[in-house]
Amino acid sequence: MCGIIAYVGPKDATPVLMEGLARLEYRGYDSAGMAVVGTGGLKVRKAKGRVRDLAEGLPRRFKGSPGIGHTRWATHGAPSDVNAHPHLDGSGQVAVVHNGIIENAAVLRSRLERQGVQLVSETDSEVLAHLVALADGADLEESVAVALAHVEGTYGVAVLDQRQPDRVLVACNGSPLVLGVGEHEMLAASDVAALVRHTRQVVHLDDGEMAVLTADGYRTSTLDRRPTSKRPMLVEERAEAYAKDGHPHYLHKEILEQPAVVSRTLSGRLDERFHTAHLGGLGLEARDVAALRRVKILGCGSAYYAGMLGAGMIESLARIPADAEPASEYRYRNPVVEADTLYVAVSQSGETFDTIAAVRELKRKGARVLGVVNVVGSTVARECDGGIYLHAGPEVSVASTKTFTATAVAFGLLALFLARIRDLGPADGKRIVDGLRALPGQIDEALGVDRDVAAVATTYAERQSILFVGRVRGYPVALEGAQKLKEISYVHAEAYPASELKHGPLALVGPEVPTVAVVPDDHLLDKNLSTIAEITARGGPVIAVGHRRELPGATCVWTVPKNEPELDPVLLGLPLQLFAYHLAAALGRDIDRPRNLAKSVTVE
Ligand code: F6R
């Protein structure tokens, strides 16, 4: 969703901002803009469309420092030049970029209009520029603090005032902002992706905090101007991690790098002596685990489906009742929060609004919440009591693939850890440790079907609809397979438990509607073969993913290596990622930036 980049220092801010905006593109946006303080004051340029459209329209003399830039994902007001950020106050002295939603924007707009202010855009954000200018504080800090006191809602903001050309002011509440500490220069961004080319020393602002950035450093305080103390931390990601490395799309790169990703997720976490997992960040004592009655996992979209896989692993290995639920629904049903339940929030970005809201609701009710998170220092990571980092590296493509797999692996570790404190014996513990250790190599082997999958995907590219079915452990795999396909190819896809087929969706089956069936070689194999027979009897083509080279009735089978039954879903999902990718490629879709979607859904 929207992205922010800000710079203050001796360099010309324009190329720094432009490069930062390009780094933020993956989040999803529909317009972009920037403002710098140059000789002669504030200069602003904004444009509907891509960052390259903005770059093409920039005059040569567009130079200066400090500067702020923005990619906008429209919420209030259509994508247009005028609705793009930065927004200015009436005198053109103050420029503001804003992420989030100002909930009382309508009230603030009418109040400003009554004071004679002319608003030029349809956005909620523009009010901020006018409020800052009208606040007329002793310095920019005071003006921003006074302005934000009127605001209800969520914001990450960066503010310039041409009368104070040595600084940028940033503040946040419910929308992330990270400071980048450079050599005699400071940056800020909504996402470390926009910073790592310049510095890996970062400071995460907390909600209700603001910071004054100058070339010499930063000063943080609460919004009521009580100083806070924040030390920089080193981020793992290097700028090279954002390169495409010769792949046509980030998605392809991210699918194929999964062996290395899973090695990192597992690194240092397998305990060969006691056949368990080392998960130091959980902060759970054996006595806490012994007292657990339930595990509840919350996440949105693919994170929710990965949570379903995790619940299955925990239930079967640790024999603790476990389930997953969409985090986006959770807080609205006034959930019963139990003291002996372990809650786990799953989020690649750690910034998904609905997941954060679920965590906050749980914390308010006294729950213990763990996070399974990729982005280090993100809001979910900071607000949980402990957790597991995925160490998957930055995921640039909007659709998640490597972090889905890494999350499933992290749940394998968590399930093993819980299970070895509960009833799982050392022999079974060793079986799972060995299974986890084998995963990177097996993932590499499983991805060897890339070319076969590409050929099949091209054959089915023109179909209107594709069904996905799986049983028990295979069902979340089917859900995620369908999710990937619809997200990036825009082909309608639906997933069902295979056992439900006869209860409704079988009516859809016929020669025009292919079914992708998840058919592992397990105790449900015969039942899955019956499902395939039911489909083929009605003329429906079946593409199967499983362990056998051939399955009766299936038009084609993508085979993956066999691991332990609890971990098999990690491998079974891989050909389905490739299927979605190649089918979308055959249709010429914008694979890394599918329409209407954003990488990090920071609003409700
Ligand atoms: C699907 C996808 C989304 C995200 C969801 C949660 O490919 O990427 O469904 O999984 O928006 O995002 P995070 O994991 O960042 O909380």
Coordinates of C-alpha atoms and ligand atoms in Angstrom, one line a residue:
M1 CA 0.0 0.0 0.0
C2 CA 1.1 3.6 0.3
G3 CA 4.9 4.2 0.8
I4 CA 6.9 7.0 2.3
I5 CA 10.5 8.0 1.7
A6 CA 12.3 11.1 3.2
Y7 CA 15.8 12.4 3.0
V8 CA 17.8 15.2 4.6
G9 CA 21.6 15.6 4.1
P10 CA 24.2 17.1 1.8
K11 CA 23.1 15.3 -1.3
D12 CA 20.5 16.3 -3.8
A13 CA 17.4 14.5 -2.4
T14 CA 15.8 13.9 -5.8
P15 CA 17.6 10.8 -7.0
V16 CA 17.6 9.4 -3.5
L17 CA 13.8 9.8 -3.3
M18 CA 13.3 8.5 -6.8
E19 CA 15.3 5.4 -6.0
G20 CA 13.4 5.0 -2.8
L21 CA 10.1 5.3 -4.6
A22 CA 11.2 2.6 -7.0
R23 CA 12.0 0.3 -4.0
L24 CA 8.5 1.0 -2.6
E25 CA 6.7 0.1 -5.9
Y26 CA 6.2 -3.5 -4.9
R27 CA 3.8 -2.5 -2.1
G28 CA 1.2 -1.5 -4.7
Y29 CA 0.3 2.0 -5.7
D30 CA -1.5 4.1 -8.3
S31 CA 0.3 7.5 -8.2
A32 CA 3.5 8.9 -6.9
G33 CA 5.0 12.3 -6.0
M34 CA 7.8 14.1 -4.3
A35 CA 8.7 17.5 -2.8
V36 CA 12.2 19.0 -2.1
V37 CA 13.3 22.3 -0.6
G38 CA 15.5 23.9 -3.3
T39 CA 16.8 27.3 -4.0
G40 CA 13.6 29.4 -4.3
G41 CA 11.7 27.2 -1.9
L42 CA 9.4 24.1 -2.1
K43 CA 9.2 22.3 -5.4
V44 CA 6.5 19.6 -5.9
R45 CA 5.8 17.1 -8.6
K46 CA 3.2 14.3 -8.6
A47 CA 1.7 12.1 -11.2
K48 CA -0.9 9.4 -11.6
G49 CA 0.6 6.1 -12.8
R50 CA 4.0 4.6 -12.3
V51 CA 7.1 6.0 -10.6
R52 CA 8.7 6.1 -14.1
D53 CA 5.9 8.5 -15.2
L54 CA 6.9 10.8 -12.4
A55 CA 10.6 10.5 -13.3
E56 CA 9.9 11.3 -16.9
G57 CA 8.0 14.5 -16.0
L58 CA 10.7 15.9 -13.6
P59 CA 12.4 19.0 -14.9
R60 CA 16.3 19.1 -14.6
R61 CA 16.2 21.9 -12.1
F62 CA 14.1 19.8 -9.7
K63 CA 16.9 19.6 -7.0
G64 CA 17.2 20.2 -3.3
S65 CA 17.3 18.8 0.2
P66 CA 15.5 17.9 2.4
G67 CA 12.8 16.0 0.4
I68 CA 9.9 13.7 0.9
G69 CA 8.3 11.2 -1.6
H70 CA 5.2 9.0 -1.7
T71 CA 3.6 6.2 -3.5
R72 CA -0.2 6.3 -3.1
W73 CA -2.7 3.5 -3.1
A74 CA -6.1 5.3 -3.5
T75 CA -8.6 5.1 -0.6
H76 CA -10.2 8.6 -0.3
G77 CA -10.5 9.9 -3.9
A78 CA -9.6 8.3 -7.2
P79 CA -6.0 7.9 -8.4
S80 CA -5.2 11.3 -10.0
D81 CA -2.4 13.9 -10.2
V82 CA -4.2 16.2 -7.7
N83 CA -5.0 13.4 -5.2
A84 CA -1.3 12.2 -5.3
H85 CA 0.9 13.2 -2.4
P86 CA 2.7 15.4 -1.3
H87 CA -0.1 17.8 -0.3
L88 CA 0.6 21.5 0.3
D89 CA -1.0 24.1 2.6
G90 CA -2.6 27.1 0.9
S91 CA 0.6 29.2 1.0
G92 CA 2.7 26.4 -0.5
Q93 CA 5.2 26.4 2.4
V94 CA 4.3 23.1 4.0
A95 CA 4.3 19.7 2.2
V96 CA 3.0 16.5 3.7
V97 CA 3.0 12.8 2.7
H98 CA 0.7 10.5 4.6
N99 CA 0.1 6.7 4.9
G100 CA -3.0 5.5 6.7
I101 CA -6.5 6.8 7.1
I102 CA -7.7 9.9 8.8
E103 CA -11.1 8.9 10.2
N104 CA -12.3 12.3 11.1
A105 CA -11.2 13.8 7.8
A106 CA -14.8 15.0 6.9
V107 CA -15.1 16.9 10.2
L108 CA -11.6 18.4 9.8
R109 CA -12.3 19.4 6.1
S110 CA -15.5 21.3 7.0
R111 CA -13.8 23.0 10.0
L112 CA -10.9 24.1 7.7
E113 CA -13.4 25.3 5.0
R114 CA -15.2 27.4 7.6
Q115 CA -11.8 29.0 8.4
G116 CA -11.6 29.9 4.8
V117 CA -9.1 27.2 3.7
Q118 CA -9.5 25.9 0.2
L119 CA -9.0 22.2 -0.2
V120 CA -8.0 21.1 -3.6
S121 CA -8.0 17.3 -3.4
E122 CA -10.5 14.7 -2.4
T123 CA -8.1 13.0 0.0
D124 CA -8.2 12.7 3.8
S125 CA -4.5 13.5 3.9
E126 CA -4.6 17.1 2.6
V127 CA -6.1 18.4 5.9
L128 CA -2.7 17.6 7.5
A129 CA -0.8 20.1 5.5
H130 CA -3.3 22.8 6.3
L131 CA -3.4 21.9 10.0
V132 CA 0.4 22.0 10.3
A133 CA 0.5 25.4 8.6
L134 CA -2.3 26.8 10.8
A135 CA -0.7 25.5 14.0
D136 CA 2.0 28.0 13.5
G137 CA 4.2 26.5 16.3
A138 CA 7.6 27.8 17.4
D139 CA 9.1 25.0 15.3
L140 CA 8.0 22.3 12.9
E141 CA 7.9 19.8 15.8
E142 CA 5.4 21.9 17.7
S143 CA 3.3 22.6 14.5
V144 CA 3.1 18.9 13.7
A145 CA 2.3 17.9 17.3
V146 CA -0.5 20.4 17.4
A147 CA -1.9 19.3 14.0
L148 CA -1.8 15.6 14.9
A149 CA -3.7 16.3 18.1
H150 CA -6.8 17.0 16.0
V151 CA -6.5 13.8 14.0
E152 CA -8.3 10.5 14.7
G153 CA -7.1 7.5 12.7
T154 CA -3.9 6.0 11.6
Y155 CA -0.9 7.8 10.1
G156 CA 2.7 7.6 9.1
V157 CA 3.6 11.2 8.0
A158 CA 6.7 13.1 6.7
V159 CA 6.5 16.9 6.7
L160 CA 8.6 19.6 5.1
D161 CA 8.4 23.3 5.9
Q162 CA 10.4 25.5 3.5
R163 CA 11.0 28.0 6.4
Q164 CA 13.0 25.3 8.2
P165 CA 15.0 23.8 5.4
D166 CA 17.4 21.9 7.6
R167 CA 14.9 19.3 8.7
V168 CA 12.2 16.7 8.0
L169 CA 9.6 15.9 10.6
V170 CA 8.1 12.3 10.7
A171 CA 5.5 10.8 13.0
C172 CA 3.5 7.6 13.2
N173 CA 0.5 6.0 14.7
G174 CA -0.7 2.7 13.4
S175 CA 1.3 3.0 10.2
P176 CA 5.0 2.1 10.3
L177 CA 7.9 4.4 9.9
V178 CA 11.6 3.5 10.1
L179 CA 14.5 6.0 10.4
G180 CA 17.7 5.3 8.4
V181 CA 20.8 6.6 10.1
G182 CA 23.5 7.5 7.5
E183 CA 26.8 9.3 7.6
H184 CA 25.9 13.0 7.9
E185 CA 22.5 12.2 6.4
M186 CA 19.2 10.8 7.7
L187 CA 16.4 9.0 5.9
A188 CA 13.0 7.7 6.8
A189 CA 10.7 5.3 5.1
S190 CA 7.6 3.2 5.6
D191 CA 9.7 0.1 4.7
V192 CA 13.4 -0.8 5.2
A193 CA 13.4 -1.8 1.5
A194 CA 13.7 1.9 0.6
L195 CA 16.6 2.5 3.1
V196 CA 19.1 -0.4 2.7
R197 CA 20.9 1.0 -0.3
H198 CA 21.9 3.9 1.9
T199 CA 22.2 2.5 5.4
R200 CA 21.4 -0.7 7.4
Q201 CA 21.3 1.2 10.7
V202 CA 17.6 1.8 11.4
V203 CA 15.3 3.0 14.2
H204 CA 11.7 1.8 14.3
L205 CA 9.3 4.5 15.6
D206 CA 6.6 3.4 18.0
D207 CA 3.0 4.4 17.7
G208 CA 2.5 7.9 19.1
E209 CA 6.2 8.9 18.4
M210 CA 7.7 11.5 16.2
A211 CA 11.2 12.4 15.1
V212 CA 13.1 15.4 13.9
L213 CA 15.6 14.5 11.3
T214 CA 18.6 16.7 10.3
A215 CA 21.8 15.9 8.5
D216 CA 23.4 15.5 11.9
G217 CA 21.1 13.0 13.3
Y218 CA 17.7 12.5 14.9
R219 CA 15.7 13.3 18.0
T220 CA 12.6 11.3 19.0
S221 CA 9.8 12.2 21.3
T222 CA 6.2 11.3 22.0
L223 CA 3.6 13.4 20.3
D224 CA 3.1 15.4 23.4
R225 CA 6.9 16.2 23.1
R226 CA 8.4 14.1 25.9
P227 CA 11.8 12.9 24.7
T228 CA 12.2 9.2 24.0
S229 CA 15.5 7.3 23.6
K230 CA 16.0 5.0 20.6
R231 CA 19.1 3.2 19.6
P232 CA 19.7 2.2 16.0
M233 CA 19.7 -1.5 15.1
L234 CA 21.3 -3.3 12.2
V235 CA 18.9 -4.8 9.7
E236 CA 19.7 -8.2 8.1
E237 CA 18.8 -7.3 4.5
R238 CA 21.4 -6.0 2.1
A239 CA 20.5 -4.0 -1.0
E240 CA 21.5 -7.0 -3.2
A241 CA 18.6 -9.0 -1.7
Y242 CA 16.3 -6.8 -3.7
A243 CA 17.8 -7.7 -7.1
K244 CA 15.9 -9.9 -9.6
D245 CA 19.1 -11.9 -10.3
G246 CA 18.2 -12.5 -14.0
H247 CA 14.7 -13.9 -13.3
P248 CA 11.9 -12.5 -15.4
H249 CA 9.9 -11.8 -12.2
Y250 CA 10.6 -11.5 -8.5
L251 CA 8.0 -14.2 -8.0
H252 CA 10.0 -16.7 -10.0
K253 CA 13.1 -15.8 -8.1
E254 CA 11.3 -16.1 -4.8
I255 CA 9.9 -19.5 -5.6
L256 CA 13.2 -20.9 -6.7
E257 CA 15.2 -19.5 -3.8
Q258 CA 13.1 -21.6 -1.3
P259 CA 15.8 -24.2 -0.6
A260 CA 18.1 -21.5 0.8
V261 CA 15.2 -19.7 2.5
V262 CA 14.2 -22.8 4.4
S263 CA 17.9 -23.5 5.3
R264 CA 17.9 -20.1 7.0
T265 CA 14.6 -20.6 8.7
L266 CA 16.0 -23.9 10.2
S267 CA 19.5 -22.6 10.9
G268 CA 20.6 -23.2 14.4
R269 CA 17.2 -24.4 15.4
L270 CA 17.4 -28.2 15.2
D271 CA 18.5 -29.8 18.4
E272 CA 20.0 -33.2 17.5
R273 CA 20.7 -34.2 21.1
F274 CA 17.2 -33.9 22.5
H275 CA 15.4 -34.2 19.2
T276 CA 13.6 -30.9 19.6
A277 CA 13.8 -27.3 18.3
H278 CA 15.7 -24.4 19.8
L279 CA 13.4 -21.4 19.7
G280 CA 15.0 -18.9 22.0
G281 CA 12.6 -16.1 21.0
L282 CA 9.5 -17.8 22.3
G283 CA 10.1 -17.0 26.0
L284 CA 8.1 -20.1 26.9
E285 CA 9.1 -22.3 29.9
A286 CA 8.4 -26.0 29.9
R287 CA 5.9 -25.4 32.7
D288 CA 4.0 -22.9 30.4
V289 CA 3.8 -25.4 27.6
A290 CA 2.6 -28.2 30.0
A291 CA -0.3 -26.0 31.1
L292 CA -1.5 -25.2 27.6
R293 CA -5.0 -26.3 26.7
R294 CA -5.3 -24.9 23.2
V295 CA -3.4 -23.0 20.4
K296 CA -5.2 -20.4 18.3
I297 CA -3.4 -19.1 15.2
L298 CA -4.4 -15.8 13.5
G299 CA -3.4 -14.4 10.1
C300 CA -4.8 -13.0 6.9
G301 CA -4.8 -14.5 3.4
S302 CA -1.9 -16.8 2.8
A303 CA -0.7 -16.2 6.3
Y304 CA -4.0 -17.7 7.5
Y305 CA -3.6 -20.7 5.3
A306 CA 0.0 -21.2 6.5
G307 CA -1.5 -21.0 10.0
M308 CA -4.0 -23.8 9.1
L309 CA -1.0 -26.0 8.1
G310 CA 0.6 -25.0 11.4
A311 CA -2.5 -25.9 13.4
G312 CA -2.5 -29.3 11.8
M313 CA 1.2 -29.9 12.7
I314 CA 0.7 -28.8 16.3
E315 CA -2.4 -30.9 16.8
S316 CA -0.9 -34.0 15.3
L317 CA 2.6 -33.7 16.9
A318 CA 1.8 -32.0 20.3
R319 CA -1.8 -33.3 20.6
I320 CA -2.9 -29.8 21.7
P321 CA -6.2 -28.8 20.1
A322 CA -5.2 -26.1 17.6
D323 CA -7.0 -24.1 14.9
A324 CA -6.4 -21.1 12.7
E325 CA -8.8 -18.2 12.0
P326 CA -8.7 -15.1 9.8
A327 CA -7.3 -12.3 11.9
S328 CA -9.5 -9.9 9.9
E329 CA -12.6 -11.4 11.5
Y330 CA -11.3 -12.1 14.9
R331 CA -11.9 -8.9 16.9
Y332 CA -15.4 -8.4 15.6
R333 CA -16.8 -11.4 17.3
N334 CA -15.8 -10.4 20.8
P335 CA -13.7 -13.6 21.1
V336 CA -13.4 -15.6 24.3
V337 CA -9.8 -15.2 25.3
E338 CA -8.5 -18.0 27.5
A339 CA -5.5 -17.8 29.9
D340 CA -4.4 -21.3 29.0
T341 CA -4.5 -20.8 25.2
L342 CA -1.4 -19.9 23.3
Y343 CA -2.2 -17.3 20.6
V344 CA 0.1 -17.1 17.5
A345 CA -0.1 -14.2 15.0
V346 CA 1.3 -14.9 11.6
S347 CA 2.4 -12.1 9.3
Q348 CA 5.1 -11.8 6.7
S349 CA 5.2 -8.0 6.8
G350 CA 4.3 -7.7 10.5
E351 CA 2.3 -4.6 9.4
T352 CA -1.1 -6.1 8.3
F353 CA -3.6 -3.8 10.0
D354 CA -6.1 -6.6 10.8
T355 CA -3.5 -8.9 12.3
I356 CA -2.1 -6.0 14.4
A357 CA -5.7 -5.2 15.6
A358 CA -6.2 -8.9 16.5
V359 CA -2.9 -8.9 18.5
R360 CA -4.0 -5.7 20.3
E361 CA -7.4 -7.1 21.2
L362 CA -5.8 -10.2 22.6
K363 CA -3.2 -8.3 24.6
R364 CA -5.9 -6.1 26.0
K365 CA -7.7 -9.2 27.2
G366 CA -4.5 -10.4 28.9
A367 CA -3.5 -13.2 26.4
R368 CA 0.0 -14.4 25.7
V369 CA 0.7 -13.8 21.9
L370 CA 3.6 -15.1 19.9
G371 CA 4.4 -13.8 16.4
V372 CA 5.6 -15.7 13.4
V373 CA 7.0 -12.9 11.3
N374 CA 9.4 -12.2 8.5
V375 CA 10.2 -8.5 8.8
V376 CA 12.4 -7.9 11.8
G377 CA 11.3 -5.1 14.1
S378 CA 7.9 -4.8 12.5
T379 CA 4.8 -3.9 14.5
V380 CA 3.6 -7.5 15.1
A381 CA 7.1 -8.5 16.1
R382 CA 7.3 -5.7 18.5
E383 CA 3.9 -6.1 20.1
C384 CA 4.0 -9.8 20.6
D385 CA 5.4 -11.5 23.7
G386 CA 7.9 -13.5 21.7
G387 CA 8.0 -15.4 18.5
I388 CA 9.9 -16.8 15.6
Y389 CA 11.5 -14.8 12.8
L390 CA 11.3 -16.5 9.4
H391 CA 14.7 -15.2 8.1
A392 CA 13.2 -15.5 4.6
G393 CA 14.8 -12.3 3.4
P394 CA 12.8 -9.6 1.7
E395 CA 9.7 -10.8 -0.3
V396 CA 9.2 -8.3 -3.1
S397 CA 6.5 -9.9 -5.2
V398 CA 3.1 -9.1 -3.9
A399 CA 2.0 -12.7 -3.7
S400 CA 3.7 -14.6 -1.0
T401 CA 5.5 -17.8 -1.8
K402 CA 8.8 -18.2 0.0
T403 CA 7.3 -16.8 3.2
F404 CA 4.3 -19.1 3.0
T405 CA 6.8 -22.1 2.9
A406 CA 9.0 -20.6 5.6
T407 CA 6.0 -20.0 7.8
A408 CA 4.9 -23.7 7.4
V409 CA 8.5 -24.7 8.3
A410 CA 8.5 -22.4 11.4
F411 CA 5.3 -24.1 12.5
G412 CA 7.0 -27.4 12.0
L413 CA 9.7 -26.2 14.5
L414 CA 7.1 -24.8 16.9
A415 CA 5.0 -28.0 16.8
L416 CA 8.2 -30.1 17.5
F417 CA 9.2 -27.8 20.4
L418 CA 5.7 -28.0 22.0
A419 CA 5.4 -31.7 21.2
R420 CA 8.7 -32.7 22.9
I421 CA 7.6 -31.0 26.0
R422 CA 4.3 -32.8 25.9
D423 CA 4.0 -36.4 24.7
L424 CA 6.1 -36.8 21.7
G425 CA 8.9 -39.3 22.4
P426 CA 12.6 -39.0 21.3
A427 CA 12.2 -41.4 18.4
D428 CA 9.3 -39.4 16.9
G429 CA 11.2 -36.2 17.8
K430 CA 14.2 -37.5 15.8
R431 CA 11.9 -38.4 12.9
I432 CA 10.7 -34.8 12.7
V433 CA 14.2 -33.3 13.2
D434 CA 15.4 -35.5 10.3
G435 CA 12.4 -34.6 8.2
L436 CA 13.0 -30.9 8.8
R437 CA 16.7 -31.2 8.0
A438 CA 15.9 -32.9 4.7
L439 CA 13.5 -30.2 3.6
P440 CA 15.9 -27.8 1.8
G441 CA 17.3 -30.6 -0.4
Q442 CA 13.8 -32.0 -1.1
I443 CA 12.5 -28.5 -1.9
D444 CA 15.2 -28.2 -4.5
E445 CA 14.2 -31.5 -6.0
A446 CA 10.5 -30.7 -5.9
L447 CA 11.2 -27.4 -7.8
G448 CA 12.7 -29.5 -10.6
V449 CA 9.2 -29.8 -12.0
D450 CA 9.4 -26.2 -13.1
R451 CA 9.4 -27.0 -16.9
D452 CA 6.8 -29.7 -16.8
V453 CA 4.5 -27.4 -14.8
A454 CA 5.1 -24.6 -17.3
A455 CA 4.0 -26.8 -20.2
V456 CA 0.8 -27.9 -18.4
A457 CA 0.0 -24.4 -17.2
T458 CA 0.1 -23.1 -20.7
T459 CA -2.4 -25.7 -21.8
Y460 CA -4.9 -24.6 -19.1
A461 CA -4.3 -20.9 -19.4
E462 CA -7.6 -20.1 -21.2
R463 CA -9.9 -21.9 -18.7
Q464 CA -12.4 -19.7 -16.9
S465 CA -12.3 -21.6 -13.6
I466 CA -10.1 -24.2 -11.9
L467 CA -11.0 -26.2 -8.8
F468 CA -8.5 -27.3 -6.1
V469 CA -9.2 -30.1 -3.7
G470 CA -7.3 -31.7 -0.8
R471 CA -8.0 -33.7 2.3
V472 CA -7.1 -32.8 5.8
R473 CA -3.4 -31.8 5.5
G474 CA -3.9 -31.4 1.8
Y475 CA -6.7 -28.9 2.2
P476 CA -4.7 -25.8 3.3
V477 CA -2.3 -26.7 0.4
A478 CA -5.3 -26.6 -2.0
L479 CA -6.5 -23.3 -0.5
E480 CA -3.1 -21.7 -0.9
G481 CA -2.8 -23.1 -4.5
A482 CA -6.2 -21.5 -5.4
Q483 CA -5.2 -18.3 -3.7
K484 CA -2.0 -18.0 -5.7
L485 CA -3.7 -18.7 -9.0
K486 CA -6.5 -16.2 -8.6
E487 CA -4.2 -13.5 -7.2
I488 CA -1.7 -13.5 -10.0
S489 CA -3.5 -14.9 -13.0
Y490 CA -7.0 -13.5 -12.3
V491 CA -8.4 -16.9 -13.2
H492 CA -11.3 -17.9 -10.9
A493 CA -10.1 -20.6 -8.6
E494 CA -11.8 -22.2 -5.6
A495 CA -10.6 -24.8 -3.1
Y496 CA -12.6 -27.4 -1.3
P497 CA -11.9 -30.2 1.1
A498 CA -12.0 -33.2 -1.3
S499 CA -14.6 -34.8 1.0
E500 CA -17.0 -31.9 0.3
L501 CA -17.0 -32.3 -3.4
K502 CA -20.2 -34.4 -3.5
H503 CA -21.9 -31.9 -1.2
G504 CA -22.0 -29.2 -3.9
P505 CA -19.0 -28.3 -6.0
L506 CA -19.2 -31.5 -8.1
A507 CA -22.0 -29.7 -10.0
L508 CA -19.2 -27.5 -11.5
V509 CA -17.1 -30.4 -12.7
G510 CA -17.0 -31.1 -16.5
P511 CA -14.5 -31.0 -19.4
E512 CA -14.1 -27.2 -19.2
V513 CA -13.2 -27.1 -15.5
P514 CA -9.9 -28.7 -14.5
T515 CA -9.3 -29.8 -10.9
V516 CA -6.0 -29.7 -9.2
A517 CA -5.9 -32.5 -6.6
V518 CA -3.5 -32.8 -3.7
V519 CA -2.9 -36.5 -3.4
P520 CA -0.1 -37.5 -1.0
D521 CA 0.8 -41.1 -0.5
D522 CA -0.8 -41.4 3.0
H523 CA -3.6 -43.2 4.7
L524 CA -6.1 -41.1 2.7
L525 CA -4.7 -42.2 -0.7
D526 CA -7.7 -44.5 -1.5
K527 CA -10.2 -41.8 -0.7
N528 CA -8.3 -39.3 -2.9
L529 CA -8.3 -41.8 -5.7
S530 CA -12.0 -42.1 -5.4
T531 CA -12.3 -38.3 -5.6
I532 CA -10.2 -38.4 -8.9
A533 CA -12.5 -41.1 -10.2
E534 CA -15.6 -39.0 -9.4
I535 CA -14.2 -36.1 -11.3
T536 CA -13.0 -38.0 -14.4
A537 CA -16.3 -39.9 -14.6
R538 CA -17.8 -36.5 -15.3
G539 CA -15.2 -35.6 -17.9
G540 CA -13.2 -33.3 -15.7
P541 CA -9.4 -33.2 -16.3
V542 CA -7.4 -33.8 -13.1
I543 CA -3.9 -32.5 -12.4
A544 CA -2.5 -34.2 -9.3
V545 CA 0.4 -33.3 -7.0
G546 CA 1.6 -36.2 -4.9
H547 CA 4.3 -38.8 -4.3
R548 CA 3.5 -41.5 -6.9
R549 CA 4.6 -41.1 -10.5
E550 CA 1.2 -42.1 -11.8
L551 CA -2.2 -41.9 -10.3
P552 CA -5.2 -43.6 -12.0
G553 CA -7.3 -41.1 -13.9
A554 CA -5.0 -38.1 -13.4
T555 CA -4.1 -36.3 -16.7
C556 CA -0.7 -35.5 -15.2
V557 CA 1.0 -35.9 -11.9
W558 CA 3.7 -33.6 -10.4
T559 CA 5.7 -35.6 -8.0
V560 CA 7.4 -34.3 -5.0
P561 CA 9.8 -36.1 -2.6
K562 CA 8.2 -37.8 0.4
N563 CA 9.0 -36.5 3.9
E564 CA 7.2 -37.3 7.1
P565 CA 3.4 -37.0 6.8
E566 CA 3.3 -34.0 9.1
L567 CA 5.8 -32.1 6.9
D568 CA 4.6 -33.3 3.5
P569 CA 2.4 -30.3 2.9
V570 CA 5.5 -28.0 2.8
L571 CA 6.6 -29.9 -0.4
L572 CA 3.2 -30.5 -1.9
G573 CA 2.5 -26.8 -2.2
L574 CA 5.6 -26.0 -4.4
P575 CA 4.3 -27.2 -7.8
L576 CA 1.1 -25.2 -7.2
Q577 CA 3.1 -22.0 -6.8
L578 CA 4.9 -22.8 -10.1
F579 CA 1.5 -23.6 -11.7
A580 CA 0.1 -20.2 -10.7
Y581 CA 3.3 -18.4 -11.9
H582 CA 3.4 -20.1 -15.3
L583 CA -0.3 -19.8 -16.0
A584 CA -0.2 -16.0 -15.1
A585 CA 2.9 -15.7 -17.3
A586 CA 1.1 -17.4 -20.2
L587 CA -1.7 -14.8 -19.8
G588 CA 0.8 -11.9 -19.7
R589 CA -0.2 -10.7 -16.3
D590 CA 1.6 -8.2 -14.2
I591 CA 2.8 -11.0 -12.0
D592 CA 4.8 -9.1 -9.3
R593 CA 2.1 -6.4 -9.0
P594 CA -1.3 -8.0 -9.5
R595 CA -4.1 -5.5 -10.0
N596 CA -5.9 -4.2 -6.9
L597 CA -3.6 -5.9 -4.4
A598 CA -0.9 -4.5 -2.1
K599 CA 2.0 -6.2 -0.5
S600 CA 1.4 -4.9 2.9
V601 CA -2.3 -4.2 3.8
T602 CA -1.8 -1.5 6.4
V603 CA -5.4 -0.3 6.4
E604 CA -8.6 -2.1 7.3
Ligands
F6R1 C1 -1.2 -13.8 -0.7 C2 -0.7 -12.7 0.1 C3 -1.7 -12.1 1.1 C4 -1.0 -12.0 2.5 C5 -1.9 -11.3 3.5 C6 -1.2 -11.2 4.8 O1 -0.2 -14.1 -1.6 O2 0.4 -12.3 0.0 O3 -2.8 -12.9 1.3 O4 -0.6 -13.3 2.9 O5 -2.2 -10.0 3.0 O6 0.0 -10.5 4.7 P1 1.1 -10.5 5.9 O7 1.6 -11.9 5.9 O8 2.1 -9.5 5.6 O9 0.4 -10.2 7.2

